[in-house]
Amino acid sequence: MSFRQKHLLGIEPLHPTEITALLDLADGYADKPTDARHRSVLAGMTQIHMFFANSTRTQASFALAGKRLGADVMNMAMQASSI
């Protein structure tokens, strides 16, 4: 799969067939079990989430990705923290 744009910052510039292809690709990854090689990519590392604006979906997806790659994940509540 290739896109006309260098970066994917949103779906607005994508053609409907590109959006469908992207969703199909994501479905394929979601169905695959994570193998040991991927689970150890971030082993021994800590991933710290510092969100300055509430974004539950983004925080959850980052945490899930970090854990799947073997990282220890820590969330910081920036609203209750001294920056």
Coordinates of N, CA and C in Angstrom, one line a residue:
M1 N 0.8 -1.2 0.0 CA 0.0 0.0 0.0 C 0.9 1.2 0.0
S2 N 0.6 2.2 -0.8 CA 1.3 3.5 -0.8 C 0.3 4.6 -0.9
F3 N 0.7 5.7 -0.3 CA -0.1 6.9 -0.3 C 0.5 8.0 -1.1
R4 N -0.3 8.9 -1.6 CA 0.3 10.0 -2.3 C 1.0 11.0 -1.4
Q5 N 0.5 11.1 -0.1 CA 1.1 12.0 0.8 C 2.3 11.4 1.6
K6 N 3.2 12.2 2.0 CA 4.3 11.7 2.8 C 3.9 11.3 4.2
H7 N 3.0 12.0 4.8 CA 2.6 11.8 6.2 C 1.1 11.6 6.2
L8 N 0.6 10.7 7.1 CA -0.9 10.5 7.2 C -1.3 11.3 8.5
L9 N -1.8 12.5 8.3 CA -2.2 13.4 9.4 C -3.7 13.4 9.5
G10 N -4.4 12.8 8.6 CA -5.9 12.8 8.6 C -6.4 12.1 7.4
I11 N -7.7 11.8 7.4 CA -8.2 11.0 6.2 C -8.8 11.9 5.1
E12 N -8.9 13.2 5.4 CA -9.5 14.1 4.5 C -8.9 14.0 3.1
P13 N -7.6 14.0 2.9 CA -7.1 14.0 1.6 C -7.1 12.6 0.9
L14 N -7.5 11.6 1.6 CA -7.4 10.2 1.0 C -8.7 9.9 0.2
H15 N -8.4 9.1 -0.8 CA -9.5 8.7 -1.7 C -10.2 7.5 -0.9
P16 N -11.5 7.3 -1.1 CA -12.2 6.3 -0.4 C -11.6 4.9 -0.5
T17 N -11.0 4.6 -1.7 CA -10.3 3.3 -1.8 C -9.1 3.2 -0.9
E18 N -8.4 4.3 -0.7 CA -7.2 4.3 0.1 C -7.6 4.1 1.6
I19 N -8.8 4.7 2.0 CA -9.3 4.6 3.3 C -9.6 3.1 3.6
T20 N -10.3 2.5 2.6 CA -10.7 1.1 2.7 C -9.5 0.2 2.8
A21 N -8.5 0.5 2.0 CA -7.2 -0.3 2.0 C -6.5 -0.2 3.4
L22 N -6.5 1.0 4.0 CA -5.9 1.3 5.3 C -6.6 0.5 6.4
L23 N -8.0 0.5 6.3 CA -8.8 -0.2 7.3 C -8.6 -1.7 7.2
D24 N -8.5 -2.2 5.9 CA -8.2 -3.6 5.7 C -6.9 -4.0 6.3
L25 N -5.9 -3.2 6.1 CA -4.5 -3.4 6.6 C -4.6 -3.5 8.1
A26 N -5.3 -2.6 8.7 CA -5.4 -2.5 10.2 C -6.1 -3.8 10.7
D27 N -7.1 -4.2 10.0 CA -7.8 -5.4 10.4 C -6.9 -6.6 10.4
G28 N -6.0 -6.7 9.4 CA -5.1 -7.8 9.3 C -4.1 -7.8 10.5
Y29 N -3.7 -6.6 10.9 CA -2.8 -6.6 12.1 C -3.5 -6.9 13.3
A30 N -4.8 -6.5 13.5 CA -5.5 -6.7 14.7 C -5.8 -8.2 14.9
D31 N -5.9 -9.0 13.8 CA -6.2 -10.4 13.8 C -5.0 -11.2 14.2
K32 N -3.8 -10.7 13.9 CA -2.6 -11.5 14.2 C -2.2 -11.4 15.6
P33 N -1.9 -12.6 16.2 CA -1.4 -12.6 17.6 C 0.0 -12.0 17.6
T34 N 0.4 -11.3 18.7 CA 1.7 -10.7 18.8 C 2.7 -11.8 19.1
D35 N 3.7 -11.9 18.3 CA 4.7 -12.9 18.5 C 5.8 -12.4 19.5
A36 N 6.6 -13.3 20.0 CA 7.6 -13.0 21.0 C 8.6 -11.9 20.5
R37 N 8.9 -11.9 19.2 CA 9.8 -10.9 18.7 C 9.3 -9.5 18.9
H38 N 8.0 -9.3 18.7 CA 7.4 -8.0 18.9 C 7.2 -7.6 20.4
R39 N 6.9 -8.7 21.2 CA 6.7 -8.4 22.6 C 8.0 -8.0 23.3
S40 N 9.2 -8.2 22.7 CA 10.4 -7.8 23.3 C 11.1 -6.6 22.8
V41 N 10.5 -5.9 21.8 CA 11.1 -4.7 21.2 C 11.4 -3.6 22.2
L42 N 10.5 -3.4 23.2 CA 10.7 -2.3 24.2 C 10.9 -2.9 25.6
A43 N 11.3 -4.2 25.6 CA 11.6 -4.9 26.9 C 12.6 -4.1 27.7
G44 N 12.4 -3.9 29.0 CA 13.3 -3.2 29.9 C 13.2 -1.7 29.8
M45 N 12.3 -1.2 28.9 CA 12.1 0.3 28.8 C 10.8 0.7 29.4
T46 N 10.7 2.0 29.7 CA 9.5 2.6 30.3 C 9.0 3.6 29.3
Q47 N 7.7 3.5 29.1 CA 7.0 4.4 28.2 C 6.1 5.3 29.1
I48 N 6.4 6.6 29.2 CA 5.7 7.5 30.1 C 4.8 8.4 29.2
H49 N 3.5 8.4 29.6 CA 2.5 9.2 28.9 C 2.3 10.5 29.6
M50 N 2.5 11.6 28.9 CA 2.3 12.9 29.5 C 1.3 13.7 28.6
F51 N 0.0 13.5 28.7 CA -0.9 14.2 27.9 C -1.4 15.5 28.6
F52 N -1.2 16.6 27.9 CA -1.6 17.9 28.5 C -3.1 18.2 28.2
A53 N -3.7 17.5 27.4 CA -5.1 17.6 27.1 C -5.7 16.2 27.2
N54 N -6.9 16.1 27.8 CA -7.5 14.8 27.9 C -7.8 14.1 26.6
S55 N -7.3 12.9 26.4 CA -7.5 12.1 25.2 C -7.5 10.7 25.6
T56 N -8.6 10.2 26.0 CA -8.7 8.8 26.5 C -8.4 7.8 25.5
R57 N -8.9 7.9 24.3 CA -8.6 7.0 23.2 C -7.1 6.9 22.9
T58 N -6.5 8.1 22.7 CA -5.1 8.2 22.4 C -4.3 7.6 23.5
Q59 N -4.6 7.9 24.7 CA -3.8 7.4 25.9 C -3.9 5.9 25.9
A60 N -5.1 5.4 25.8 CA -5.4 3.9 25.8 C -4.6 3.2 24.7
S61 N -4.7 3.8 23.5 CA -4.0 3.1 22.4 C -2.5 3.1 22.5
F62 N -1.9 4.2 23.0 CA -0.5 4.3 23.3 C -0.1 3.3 24.3
A63 N -0.9 3.2 25.4 CA -0.6 2.2 26.5 C -0.6 0.8 26.0
L64 N -1.7 0.5 25.2 CA -1.8 -0.9 24.7 C -0.6 -1.2 23.7
A65 N -0.3 -0.3 22.9 CA 0.9 -0.5 22.0 C 2.1 -0.7 22.7
G66 N 2.4 0.1 23.8 CA 3.6 0.0 24.6 C 3.7 -1.4 25.3
K67 N 2.6 -1.8 25.8 CA 2.5 -3.1 26.5 C 2.7 -4.2 25.6
R68 N 2.1 -4.2 24.4 CA 2.3 -5.2 23.4 C 3.7 -5.3 22.9
L69 N 4.4 -4.2 23.0 CA 5.9 -4.2 22.6 C 6.8 -4.5 23.7
G70 N 6.2 -4.8 24.9 CA 7.0 -5.2 26.1 C 7.5 -4.1 27.0
A71 N 7.0 -2.9 26.8 CA 7.4 -1.7 27.7 C 6.6 -1.7 29.0
D72 N 7.2 -1.2 30.0 CA 6.5 -0.8 31.2 C 5.8 0.5 30.9
V73 N 4.6 0.7 31.2 CA 3.8 1.9 30.9 C 3.4 2.7 32.1
M74 N 3.6 4.0 32.1 CA 3.3 4.8 33.2 C 2.5 6.0 32.6
N75 N 1.3 6.3 33.2 CA 0.5 7.4 32.9 C 0.7 8.5 33.9
M76 N 0.9 9.8 33.5 CA 1.0 10.9 34.4 C -0.2 11.8 34.2
A77 N -0.9 12.1 35.2 CA -2.1 13.0 35.2 C -1.5 14.4 35.2
M78 N -1.4 15.1 34.1 CA -0.8 16.4 34.0 C -1.6 17.4 34.7
Q79 N -2.9 17.3 34.8 CA -3.8 18.2 35.4 C -3.5 18.3 36.9
A80 N -3.0 17.2 37.5 CA -2.8 17.1 38.9 C -1.3 17.1 39.2
S81 N -0.5 17.4 38.3 CA 1.0 17.4 38.4 C 1.5 18.8 38.3
S82 N 2.6 19.0 39.0 CA 3.3 20.3 38.8 C 4.3 20.1 37.7
I83 N 4.2 21.0 36.7 CA 5.0 20.8 35.5 C 6.2 21.6 35.6

